[in-house]
Amino acid sequence: MTTMTNSGILADGRRLLRLALRLDAVVTGANGLAYLALAKPLEDLLGLDAGYGVAVGVFLLVYAAAVWAISGRMNRWAVTAVIEANVVWAVLSVVAVVTGWLSLNTVGNVWAIMQAVVVAGFAGVQYAALRRSR
């Protein structure tokens, strides 16, 4: 008979939270770099205006740096702000698709929904880990 133990990264809320925040920062930073470096090709691929893509890229790089910094200090208020910002991003991504706010093409709409799912996933894991770390 196999028994489940409460050990490892999933049992340690602080370790899981730090990992989730850092993974969020890395993925967000890579995404930001892509928006900056590939603004024109992404305009053609996604239907996202290149100027808006550059602005999103800059925002994502700043946000990624902030999330990485927060992962080191693990301030409960700051972590909660990251979780809430992730939820807002996910919701606004869906709103942008439903309303046609950004005039994305089909590929862009799929990309926006996929991003919303990933960002909501980060928020969910971060929230669970924050609760576990109390």
GROMACS .gro file of N, CA, C and O in nm:
model
  536
    1MET      N    1   0.084  -0.117   0.000
    1MET     CA    2   0.000   0.000   0.000
    1MET      C    3   0.089   0.124   0.000
    1MET      O    4   0.185   0.133   0.073
    2THR      N    5   0.053   0.219  -0.083
    2THR     CA    6   0.128   0.344  -0.092
    2THR      C    7   0.058   0.449  -0.006
    2THR      O    8  -0.062   0.462  -0.010
    3THR      N    9   0.138   0.522   0.068
    3THR     CA   10   0.081   0.629   0.148
    3THR      C   11   0.125   0.762   0.092
    3THR      O   12   0.235   0.775   0.038
    4MET      N   13   0.037   0.860   0.103
    4MET     CA   14   0.068   0.994   0.057
    4MET      C   15   0.133   1.069   0.173
    4MET      O   16   0.084   1.065   0.285
    5THR      N   17   0.241   1.137   0.146
    5THR     CA   18   0.304   1.218   0.249
    5THR      C   19   0.284   1.365   0.215
    5THR      O   20   0.267   1.402   0.100
    6ASN      N   21   0.289   1.444   0.315
    6ASN     CA   22   0.271   1.587   0.299
    6ASN      C   23   0.409   1.653   0.296
    6ASN      O   24   0.442   1.736   0.379
    7SER      N   25   0.489   1.615   0.197
    7SER     CA   26   0.624   1.670   0.189
    7SER      C   27   0.649   1.720   0.048
    7SER      O   28   0.572   1.698  -0.043
    8GLY      N   29   0.760   1.787   0.031
    8GLY     CA   30   0.795   1.837  -0.100
    8GLY      C   31   0.742   1.977  -0.124
    8GLY      O   32   0.685   2.042  -0.036
    9ILE      N   33   0.760   2.023  -0.247
    9ILE     CA   34   0.727   2.161  -0.280
    9ILE      C   35   0.578   2.192  -0.264
    9ILE      O   36   0.540   2.301  -0.227
   10LEU      N   37   0.492   2.095  -0.291
   10LEU     CA   38   0.349   2.122  -0.281
   10LEU      C   39   0.303   2.135  -0.137
   10LEU      O   40   0.201   2.197  -0.110
   11ALA      N   41   0.378   2.079  -0.044
   11ALA     CA   42   0.341   2.087   0.097
   11ALA      C   43   0.390   2.218   0.158
   11ALA      O   44   0.336   2.263   0.258
   12ASP      N   45   0.491   2.278   0.100
   12ASP     CA   46   0.551   2.400   0.153
   12ASP      C   47   0.497   2.519   0.075
   12ASP      O   48   0.542   2.548  -0.035
   13GLY      N   49   0.399   2.587   0.134
   13GLY     CA   50   0.334   2.699   0.066
   13GLY      C   51   0.429   2.809   0.025
   13GLY      O   52   0.417   2.866  -0.083
   14ARG      N   53   0.526   2.842   0.109
   14ARG     CA   54   0.620   2.951   0.076
   14ARG      C   55   0.708   2.913  -0.043
   14ARG      O   56   0.733   2.996  -0.130
   15ARG      N   57   0.755   2.791  -0.047
   15ARG     CA   58   0.838   2.748  -0.160
   15ARG      C   59   0.756   2.747  -0.289
   15ARG      O   60   0.804   2.791  -0.394
   16LEU      N   61   0.634   2.694  -0.281
   16LEU     CA   62   0.548   2.691  -0.398
   16LEU      C   63   0.515   2.833  -0.444
   16LEU      O   64   0.516   2.861  -0.564
   17LEU      N   65   0.487   2.921  -0.351
   17LEU     CA   66   0.455   3.060  -0.385
   17LEU      C   67   0.574   3.127  -0.454
   17LEU      O   68   0.558   3.193  -0.557
   18ARG      N   69   0.692   3.109  -0.398
   18ARG     CA   70   0.812   3.169  -0.459
   18ARG      C   71   0.832   3.113  -0.601
   18ARG      O   72   0.859   3.188  -0.695
   19LEU      N   73   0.816   2.983  -0.617
   19LEU     CA   74   0.830   2.922  -0.749
   19LEU      C   75   0.726   2.977  -0.846
   19LEU      O   76   0.758   3.012  -0.960
   20ALA      N   77   0.600   2.986  -0.802
   20ALA     CA   78   0.493   3.036  -0.889
   20ALA      C   79   0.517   3.181  -0.929
   20ALA      O   80   0.495   3.218  -1.045
   21LEU      N   81   0.563   3.262  -0.836
   21LEU     CA   82   0.592   3.402  -0.867
   21LEU      C   83   0.708   3.413  -0.965
   21LEU      O   84   0.703   3.490  -1.062
   22ARG      N   85   0.812   3.335  -0.942
   22ARG     CA   86   0.929   3.343  -1.031
   22ARG      C   87   0.899   3.289  -1.170
   22ARG      O   88   0.945   3.345  -1.270
   23LEU      N   89   0.821   3.183  -1.177
   23LEU     CA   90   0.781   3.132  -1.308
   23LEU      C   91   0.694   3.235  -1.380
   23LEU      O   92   0.711   3.258  -1.500
   24ASP      N   93   0.605   3.298  -1.307
   24ASP     CA   94   0.522   3.406  -1.362
   24ASP      C   95   0.613   3.516  -1.417
   24ASP      O   96   0.594   3.565  -1.530
   25ALA      N   97   0.712   3.558  -1.341
   25ALA     CA   98   0.802   3.665  -1.383
   25ALA      C   99   0.880   3.627  -1.509
   25ALA      O  100   0.894   3.708  -1.601
   26VAL      N  101   0.928   3.504  -1.515
   26VAL     CA  102   1.006   3.460  -1.631
   26VAL      C  103   0.919   3.453  -1.757
   26VAL      O  104   0.957   3.503  -1.863
   27VAL      N  105   0.801   3.393  -1.744
   27VAL     CA  106   0.711   3.381  -1.859
   27VAL      C  107   0.665   3.520  -1.904
   27VAL      O  108   0.663   3.550  -2.024
   28THR      N  109   0.631   3.605  -1.809
   28THR     CA  110   0.587   3.741  -1.842
   28THR      C  111   0.699   3.821  -1.906
   28THR      O  112   0.677   3.892  -2.005
   29GLY      N  113   0.820   3.808  -1.854
   29GLY     CA  114   0.935   3.878  -1.913
   29GLY      C  115   0.964   3.831  -2.054
   29GLY      O  116   0.990   3.913  -2.144
   30ALA      N  117   0.958   3.701  -2.076
   30ALA     CA  118   0.981   3.648  -2.211
   30ALA      C  119   0.872   3.698  -2.307
   30ALA      O  120   0.901   3.734  -2.422
   31ASN      N  121   0.750   3.701  -2.259
   31ASN     CA  122   0.640   3.752  -2.339
   31ASN      C  123   0.662   3.900  -2.372
   31ASN      O  124   0.641   3.944  -2.486
   32GLY      N  125   0.704   3.977  -2.273
   32GLY     CA  126   0.731   4.119  -2.294
   32GLY      C  127   0.841   4.141  -2.396
   32GLY      O  128   0.830   4.228  -2.484
   33LEU      N  129   0.948   4.063  -2.386
   33LEU     CA  130   1.057   4.073  -2.485
   33LEU      C  131   1.007   4.040  -2.625
   33LEU      O  132   1.046   4.107  -2.722
   34ALA      N  133   0.922   3.940  -2.636
   34ALA     CA  134   0.867   3.902  -2.766
   34ALA      C  135   0.784   4.016  -2.823
   34ALA      O  136   0.796   4.048  -2.943
   35TYR      N  137   0.700   4.077  -2.742
   35TYR     CA  138   0.618   4.189  -2.790
   35TYR      C  139   0.707   4.304  -2.837
   35TYR      O  140   0.675   4.371  -2.936
   36LEU      N  141   0.816   4.329  -2.767
   36LEU     CA  142   0.906   4.437  -2.807
   36LEU      C  143   0.985   4.403  -2.933
   36LEU      O  144   0.990   4.481  -3.029
   37ALA      N  145   1.048   4.288  -2.933
   37ALA     CA  146   1.136   4.251  -3.043
   37ALA      C  147   1.060   4.216  -3.170
   37ALA      O  148   1.113   4.233  -3.280
   38LEU      N  149   0.938   4.168  -3.156
   38LEU     CA  150   0.863   4.120  -3.271
   38LEU      C  151   0.735   4.199  -3.294
   38LEU      O  152   0.637   4.145  -3.346
   39ALA      N  153   0.736   4.327  -3.259
   39ALA     CA  154   0.613   4.407  -3.268
   39ALA      C  155   0.553   4.405  -3.408
   39ALA      O  156   0.433   4.384  -3.424
   40LYS      N  157   0.633   4.424  -3.509
   40LYS     CA  158   0.579   4.428  -3.646
   40LYS      C  159   0.531   4.290  -3.693
   40LYS      O  160   0.419   4.279  -3.743
   41PRO      N  161   0.611   4.184  -3.677
   41PRO     CA  162   0.559   4.052  -3.717
   41PRO      C  163   0.434   4.012  -3.637
   41PRO      O  164   0.344   3.949  -3.692
   42LEU      N  165   0.428   4.050  -3.509
   42LEU     CA  166   0.310   4.017  -3.430
   42LEU      C  167   0.188   4.097  -3.475
   42LEU      O  168   0.075   4.049  -3.465
   43GLU      N  169   0.213   4.215  -3.528
   43GLU     CA  170   0.102   4.293  -3.583
   43GLU      C  171   0.037   4.215  -3.698
   43GLU      O  172  -0.085   4.203  -3.705
   44ASP      N  173   0.121   4.160  -3.784
   44ASP     CA  174   0.070   4.082  -3.896
   44ASP      C  175   0.006   3.951  -3.850
   44ASP      O  176  -0.097   3.911  -3.901
   45LEU      N  177   0.070   3.884  -3.753
   45LEU     CA  178   0.023   3.754  -3.708
   45LEU      C  179  -0.105   3.763  -3.624
   45LEU      O  180  -0.198   3.684  -3.642
   46LEU      N  181  -0.108   3.858  -3.530
   46LEU     CA  182  -0.218   3.866  -3.434
   46LEU      C  183  -0.321   3.974  -3.465
   46LEU      O  184  -0.430   3.973  -3.407
   47GLY      N  185  -0.283   4.068  -3.550
   47GLY     CA  186  -0.371   4.182  -3.574
   47GLY      C  187  -0.358   4.287  -3.466
   47GLY      O  188  -0.441   4.377  -3.454
   48LEU      N  189  -0.252   4.279  -3.386
   48LEU     CA  190  -0.228   4.374  -3.277
   48LEU      C  191  -0.141   4.488  -3.330
   48LEU      O  192  -0.030   4.464  -3.377
   49ASP      N  193  -0.190   4.611  -3.322
   49ASP     CA  194  -0.114   4.727  -3.366
   49ASP      C  195   0.027   4.725  -3.305
   49ASP      O  196   0.041   4.702  -3.185
   50ALA      N  197   0.129   4.748  -3.388
   50ALA     CA  198   0.268   4.740  -3.341
   50ALA      C  199   0.297   4.837  -3.228
   50ALA      O  200   0.369   4.804  -3.133
   51GLY      N  201   0.241   4.956  -3.234
   51GLY     CA  202   0.261   5.053  -3.126
   51GLY      C  203   0.204   5.003  -2.994
   51GLY      O  204   0.266   5.017  -2.888
   52TYR      N  205   0.088   4.943  -3.003
   52TYR     CA  206   0.027   4.887  -2.883
   52TYR      C  207   0.110   4.768  -2.834
   52TYR      O  208   0.129   4.750  -2.714
   53GLY      N  209   0.161   4.689  -2.927
   53GLY     CA  210   0.245   4.575  -2.890
   53GLY      C  211   0.370   4.617  -2.815
   53GLY      O  212   0.409   4.554  -2.717
   54VAL      N  213   0.431   4.727  -2.861
   54VAL     CA  214   0.551   4.779  -2.792
   54VAL      C  215   0.513   4.825  -2.651
   54VAL      O  216   0.584   4.795  -2.554
   55ALA      N  217   0.401   4.895  -2.637
   55ALA     CA  218   0.357   4.942  -2.506
   55ALA      C  219   0.330   4.823  -2.412
   55ALA      O  220   0.370   4.825  -2.295
   56VAL      N  221   0.266   4.721  -2.465
   56VAL     CA  222   0.239   4.601  -2.384
   56VAL      C  223   0.370   4.535  -2.345
   56VAL      O  224   0.388   4.492  -2.230
   57GLY      N  225   0.465   4.529  -2.438
   57GLY     CA  226   0.595   4.470  -2.408
   57GLY      C  227   0.668   4.542  -2.296
   57GLY      O  228   0.722   4.478  -2.205
   58VAL      N  229   0.668   4.674  -2.300
   58VAL     CA  230   0.733   4.752  -2.194
   58VAL      C  231   0.663   4.727  -2.061
   58VAL      O  232   0.729   4.703  -1.959
   59PHE      N  233   0.530   4.732  -2.062
   59PHE     CA  234   0.455   4.705  -1.939
   59PHE      C  235   0.489   4.568  -1.882
   59PHE      O  236   0.512   4.553  -1.762
   60LEU      N  237   0.489   4.466  -1.969
   60LEU     CA  238   0.515   4.331  -1.922
   60LEU      C  239   0.656   4.316  -1.864
   60LEU      O  240   0.674   4.244  -1.765
   61LEU      N  241   0.754   4.383  -1.923
   61LEU     CA  242   0.890   4.375  -1.868
   61LEU      C  243   0.898   4.441  -1.730
   61LEU      O  244   0.961   4.386  -1.638
   62VAL      N  245   0.834   4.555  -1.714
   62VAL     CA  246   0.833   4.621  -1.583
   62VAL      C  247   0.758   4.534  -1.482
   62VAL      O  248   0.803   4.516  -1.368
   63TYR      N  249   0.645   4.480  -1.524
   63TYR     CA  250   0.566   4.395  -1.435
   63TYR      C  251   0.646   4.270  -1.395
   63TYR      O  252   0.647   4.230  -1.278
   64ALA      N  253   0.715   4.210  -1.492
   64ALA     CA  254   0.795   4.090  -1.463
   64ALA      C  255   0.903   4.121  -1.361
   64ALA      O  256   0.927   4.041  -1.269
   65ALA      N  257   0.969   4.235  -1.376
   65ALA     CA  258   1.073   4.273  -1.280
   65ALA      C  259   1.014   4.292  -1.140
   65ALA      O  260   1.073   4.250  -1.040
   66ALA      N  261   0.896   4.353  -1.133
   66ALA     CA  262   0.830   4.373  -1.004
   66ALA      C  263   0.792   4.239  -0.941
   66ALA      O  264   0.813   4.218  -0.821
   67VAL      N  265   0.738   4.149  -1.020
   67VAL     CA  266   0.698   4.017  -0.968
   67VAL      C  267   0.821   3.942  -0.917
   67VAL      O  268   0.816   3.879  -0.811
   68TRP      N  269   0.931   3.950  -0.992
   68TRP     CA  270   1.054   3.883  -0.947
   68TRP      C  271   1.100   3.941  -0.813
   68TRP      O  272   1.136   3.867  -0.721
   69ALA      N  273   1.097   4.074  -0.801
   69ALA     CA  274   1.138   4.139  -0.675
   69ALA      C  275   1.047   4.096  -0.560
   69ALA      O  276   1.094   4.067  -0.450
   70ILE      N  277   0.918   4.089  -0.586
   70ILE     CA  278   0.822   4.047  -0.484
   70ILE      C  279   0.848   3.903  -0.442
   70ILE      O  280   0.833   3.868  -0.325
   71SER      N  281   0.891   3.819  -0.535
   71SER     CA  282   0.917   3.679  -0.502
   71SER      C  283   1.030   3.664  -0.402
   71SER      O  284   1.036   3.564  -0.332
   72GLY      N  285   1.117   3.761  -0.395
   72GLY     CA  286   1.227   3.755  -0.299
   72GLY      C  287   1.187   3.800  -0.159
   72GLY      O  288   1.236   3.748  -0.061
   73ARG      N  289   1.095   3.894  -0.151
   73ARG     CA  290   1.056   3.949  -0.021
   73ARG      C  291   0.933   3.881   0.037
   73ARG      O  292   0.915   3.879   0.157
   74MET      N  293   0.846   3.831  -0.051
   74MET     CA  294   0.727   3.756  -0.010
   74MET      C  295   0.637   3.836   0.085
   74MET      O  296   0.579   3.782   0.178
   75ASN      N  297   0.624   3.965   0.060
   75ASN     CA  298   0.532   4.049   0.135
   75ASN      C  299   0.389   4.012   0.098
   75ASN      O  300   0.354   4.012  -0.020
   76ARG      N  301   0.308   3.979   0.196
   76ARG     CA  302   0.171   3.930   0.171
   76ARG      C  303   0.089   4.031   0.091
   76ARG      O  304   0.015   3.993   0.000
   77TRP      N  305   0.101   4.160   0.122
   77TRP     CA  306   0.026   4.262   0.050
   77TRP      C  307   0.069   4.266  -0.097
   77TRP      O  308  -0.016   4.272  -0.187
   78ALA      N  309   0.199   4.262  -0.121
   78ALA     CA  310   0.250   4.269  -0.259
   78ALA      C  311   0.212   4.144  -0.338
   78ALA      O  312   0.177   4.153  -0.456
   79VAL      N  313   0.219   4.028  -0.274
   79VAL     CA  314   0.179   3.903  -0.342
   79VAL      C  315   0.031   3.909  -0.377
   79VAL      O  316  -0.009   3.870  -0.488
   80THR      N  317  -0.050   3.958  -0.287
   80THR     CA  318  -0.193   3.972  -0.314
   80THR      C  319  -0.215   4.066  -0.433
   80THR      O  320  -0.301   4.040  -0.518
   81ALA      N  321  -0.138   4.173  -0.442
   81ALA     CA  322  -0.149   4.266  -0.555
   81ALA      C  323  -0.115   4.196  -0.686
   81ALA      O  324  -0.179   4.220  -0.789
   82VAL      N  325  -0.013   4.109  -0.685
   82VAL     CA  326   0.022   4.033  -0.806
   82VAL      C  327  -0.093   3.942  -0.846
   82VAL      O  328  -0.130   3.936  -0.964
   83ILE      N  329  -0.149   3.872  -0.750
   83ILE     CA  330  -0.261   3.782  -0.779
   83ILE      C  331  -0.378   3.861  -0.839
   83ILE      O  332  -0.436   3.821  -0.941
   84GLU      N  333  -0.410   3.972  -0.778
   84GLU     CA  334  -0.521   4.054  -0.828
   84GLU      C  335  -0.491   4.109  -0.967
   84GLU      O  336  -0.580   4.112  -1.054
   85ALA      N  337  -0.368   4.153  -0.991
   85ALA     CA  338  -0.330   4.203  -1.123
   85ALA      C  339  -0.341   4.092  -1.227
   85ALA      O  340  -0.386   4.116  -1.340
   86ASN      N  341  -0.303   3.972  -1.191
   86ASN     CA  342  -0.316   3.859  -1.284
   86ASN      C  343  -0.462   3.830  -1.317
   86ASN      O  344  -0.496   3.803  -1.433
   87VAL      N  345  -0.549   3.839  -1.218
   87VAL     CA  346  -0.691   3.817  -1.242
   87VAL      C  347  -0.745   3.926  -1.334
   87VAL      O  348  -0.818   3.898  -1.430
   88VAL      N  349  -0.708   4.050  -1.309
   88VAL     CA  350  -0.753   4.161  -1.394
   88VAL      C  351  -0.704   4.141  -1.537
   88VAL      O  352  -0.780   4.161  -1.633
   89TRP      N  353  -0.577   4.103  -1.555
   89TRP     CA  354  -0.523   4.079  -1.689
   89TRP      C  355  -0.605   3.970  -1.761
   89TRP      O  356  -0.640   3.985  -1.878
   90ALA      N  357  -0.631   3.862  -1.690
   90ALA     CA  358  -0.706   3.751  -1.752
   90ALA      C  359  -0.847   3.796  -1.792
   90ALA      O  360  -0.892   3.767  -1.904
   91VAL      N  361  -0.914   3.867  -1.705
   91VAL     CA  362  -1.049   3.914  -1.735
   91VAL      C  363  -1.047   4.013  -1.852
   91VAL      O  364  -1.128   4.002  -1.945
   92LEU      N  365  -0.954   4.107  -1.851
   92LEU     CA  366  -0.946   4.205  -1.959
   92LEU      C  367  -0.910   4.139  -2.092
   92LEU      O  368  -0.955   4.185  -2.198
   93SER      N  369  -0.833   4.034  -2.089
   93SER     CA  370  -0.801   3.961  -2.212
   93SER      C  371  -0.928   3.903  -2.274
   93SER      O  372  -0.950   3.913  -2.395
   94VAL      N  373  -1.012   3.844  -2.191
   94VAL     CA  374  -1.138   3.788  -2.240
   94VAL      C  375  -1.230   3.900  -2.288
   94VAL      O  376  -1.292   3.889  -2.395
   95VAL      N  377  -1.238   4.009  -2.212
   95VAL     CA  378  -1.321   4.122  -2.252
   95VAL      C  379  -1.274   4.177  -2.387
   95VAL      O  380  -1.357   4.210  -2.474
   96ALA      N  381  -1.144   4.187  -2.406
   96ALA     CA  382  -1.090   4.238  -2.532
   96ALA      C  383  -1.133   4.151  -2.650
   96ALA      O  384  -1.166   4.202  -2.757
   97VAL      N  385  -1.135   4.021  -2.629
   97VAL     CA  386  -1.178   3.930  -2.736
   97VAL      C  387  -1.328   3.942  -2.761
   97VAL      O  388  -1.372   3.955  -2.874
   98VAL      N  389  -1.407   3.938  -2.654
   98VAL     CA  390  -1.552   3.939  -2.668
   98VAL      C  391  -1.602   4.070  -2.731
   98VAL      O  392  -1.693   4.069  -2.814
   99THR      N  393  -1.541   4.181  -2.692
   99THR     CA  394  -1.588   4.312  -2.741
   99THR      C  395  -1.519   4.356  -2.870
   99THR      O  396  -1.563   4.453  -2.931
  100GLY      N  397  -1.411   4.287  -2.909
  100GLY     CA  398  -1.335   4.331  -3.026
  100GLY      C  399  -1.253   4.457  -2.999
  100GLY      O  400  -1.210   4.527  -3.090
  101TRP      N  401  -1.228   4.483  -2.873
  101TRP     CA  402  -1.161   4.603  -2.826
  101TRP      C  403  -1.028   4.628  -2.897
  101TRP      O  404  -0.996   4.741  -2.932
  102LEU      N  405  -0.949   4.525  -2.921
  102LEU     CA  406  -0.816   4.542  -2.982
  102LEU      C  407  -0.814   4.512  -3.131
  102LEU      O  408  -0.709   4.518  -3.193
  103SER      N  409  -0.928   4.478  -3.187
  103SER     CA  410  -0.938   4.444  -3.330
  103SER      C  411  -0.841   4.333  -3.370
  103SER      O  412  -0.776   4.340  -3.475
  104LEU      N  413  -0.830   4.233  -3.285
  104LEU     CA  414  -0.743   4.120  -3.315
  104LEU      C  415  -0.806   4.033  -3.422
  104LEU      O  416  -0.928   4.027  -3.434
  105ASN      N  417  -0.722   3.962  -3.496
  105ASN     CA  418  -0.774   3.863  -3.591
  105ASN      C  419  -0.799   3.731  -3.516
  105ASN      O  420  -0.784   3.725  -3.393
  106THR      N  421  -0.834   3.627  -3.587
  106THR     CA  422  -0.865   3.499  -3.522
  106THR      C  423  -0.747   3.445  -3.443
  106THR      O  424  -0.762   3.401  -3.328
  107VAL      N  425  -0.629   3.450  -3.500
  107VAL     CA  426  -0.509   3.401  -3.429
  107VAL      C  427  -0.486   3.487  -3.304
  107VAL      O  428  -0.454   3.434  -3.197
  108GLY      N  429  -0.503   3.616  -3.317
  108GLY     CA  430  -0.486   3.705  -3.202
  108GLY      C  431  -0.587   3.678  -3.092
  108GLY      O  432  -0.553   3.682  -2.974
  109ASN      N  433  -0.711   3.650  -3.131
  109ASN     CA  434  -0.813   3.617  -3.031
  109ASN      C  435  -0.780   3.487  -2.958
  109ASN      O  436  -0.793   3.479  -2.835
  110VAL      N  437  -0.735   3.388  -3.032
  110VAL     CA  438  -0.695   3.261  -2.969
  110VAL      C  439  -0.577   3.284  -2.875
  110VAL      O  440  -0.574   3.234  -2.762
  111TRP      N  441  -0.480   3.363  -2.920
  111TRP     CA  442  -0.362   3.395  -2.838
  111TRP      C  443  -0.405   3.466  -2.709
  111TRP      O  444  -0.356   3.433  -2.600
  112ALA      N  445  -0.495   3.562  -2.720
  112ALA     CA  446  -0.540   3.637  -2.602
  112ALA      C  447  -0.610   3.544  -2.502
  112ALA      O  448  -0.588   3.555  -2.381
  113ILE      N  449  -0.691   3.453  -2.550
  113ILE     CA  450  -0.760   3.359  -2.461
  113ILE      C  451  -0.659   3.263  -2.397
  113ILE      O  452  -0.668   3.233  -2.277
  114MET      N  453  -0.563   3.217  -2.475
  114MET     CA  454  -0.459   3.128  -2.419
  114MET      C  455  -0.381   3.201  -2.310
  114MET      O  456  -0.352   3.143  -2.205
  115GLN      N  457  -0.346   3.326  -2.335
  115GLN     CA  458  -0.276   3.405  -2.232
  115GLN      C  459  -0.363   3.419  -2.108
  115GLN      O  460  -0.313   3.410  -1.995
  116ALA      N  461  -0.491   3.444  -2.127
  116ALA     CA  462  -0.582   3.459  -2.013
  116ALA      C  463  -0.584   3.332  -1.928
  116ALA      O  464  -0.582   3.340  -1.805
  117VAL      N  465  -0.586   3.218  -1.994
  117VAL     CA  466  -0.586   3.091  -1.921
  117VAL      C  467  -0.457   3.073  -1.842
  117VAL      O  468  -0.459   3.035  -1.724
  118VAL      N  469  -0.344   3.103  -1.904
  118VAL     CA  470  -0.214   3.088  -1.835
  118VAL      C  471  -0.205   3.184  -1.717
  118VAL      O  472  -0.166   3.145  -1.606
  119VAL      N  473  -0.243   3.309  -1.738
  119VAL     CA  474  -0.234   3.409  -1.632
  119VAL      C  475  -0.331   3.376  -1.518
  119VAL      O  476  -0.296   3.388  -1.401
  120ALA      N  477  -0.451   3.330  -1.553
  120ALA     CA  478  -0.545   3.287  -1.449
  120ALA      C  479  -0.489   3.167  -1.373
  120ALA      O  480  -0.507   3.156  -1.251
  121GLY      N  481  -0.420   3.079  -1.443
  121GLY     CA  482  -0.356   2.965  -1.377
  121GLY      C  483  -0.250   3.009  -1.278
  121GLY      O  484  -0.242   2.956  -1.166
  122PHE      N  485  -0.168   3.107  -1.318
  122PHE     CA  486  -0.069   3.161  -1.224
  122PHE      C  487  -0.140   3.219  -1.101
  122PHE      O  488  -0.098   3.193  -0.988
  123ALA      N  489  -0.245   3.295  -1.124
  123ALA     CA  490  -0.319   3.355  -1.012
  123ALA      C  491  -0.373   3.246  -0.919
  123ALA      O  492  -0.365   3.259  -0.796
  124GLY      N  493  -0.428   3.140  -0.976
  124GLY     CA  494  -0.483   3.032  -0.895
  124GLY      C  495  -0.378   2.963  -0.810
  124GLY      O  496  -0.399   2.939  -0.691
  125VAL      N  497  -0.266   2.931  -0.871
  125VAL     CA  498  -0.158   2.864  -0.797
  125VAL      C  499  -0.101   2.958  -0.690
  125VAL      O  500  -0.076   2.918  -0.576
  126GLN      N  501  -0.083   3.085  -0.726
  126GLN     CA  502  -0.031   3.182  -0.630
  126GLN      C  503  -0.126   3.199  -0.512
  126GLN      O  504  -0.082   3.205  -0.396
  127TYR      N  505  -0.254   3.205  -0.540
  127TYR     CA  506  -0.353   3.220  -0.433
  127TYR      C  507  -0.350   3.097  -0.340
  127TYR      O  508  -0.349   3.111  -0.218
  128ALA      N  509  -0.351   2.979  -0.398
  128ALA     CA  510  -0.348   2.857  -0.318
  128ALA      C  511  -0.221   2.849  -0.234
  128ALA      O  512  -0.225   2.812  -0.116
  129ALA      N  513  -0.109   2.885  -0.293
  129ALA     CA  514   0.019   2.880  -0.221
  129ALA      C  515   0.022   2.987  -0.110
  129ALA      O  516   0.073   2.961  -0.001
  130LEU      N  517  -0.034   3.103  -0.138
  130LEU     CA  518  -0.039   3.207  -0.035
  130LEU      C  519  -0.122   3.161   0.085
  130LEU      O  520  -0.081   3.178   0.199
  131ARG      N  521  -0.236   3.100   0.057
  131ARG     CA  522  -0.320   3.047   0.167
  131ARG      C  523  -0.248   2.937   0.244
  131ARG      O  524  -0.258   2.929   0.366
  132ARG      N  525  -0.175   2.854   0.173
  132ARG     CA  526  -0.103   2.743   0.236
  132ARG      C  527   0.014   2.792   0.321
  132ARG      O  528   0.057   2.726   0.415
  133SER      N  529   0.066   2.911   0.288
  133SER     CA  530   0.185   2.962   0.356
  133SER      C  531   0.153   3.033   0.487
  133SER      O  532   0.244   3.075   0.557
  134ARG      N  533   0.027   3.044   0.522
  134ARG     CA  534  -0.011   3.116   0.645
  134ARG      C  535   0.034   3.045   0.768
  134ARG      O  536   0.047   2.935   0.789
   0.00000   0.00000   0.00000
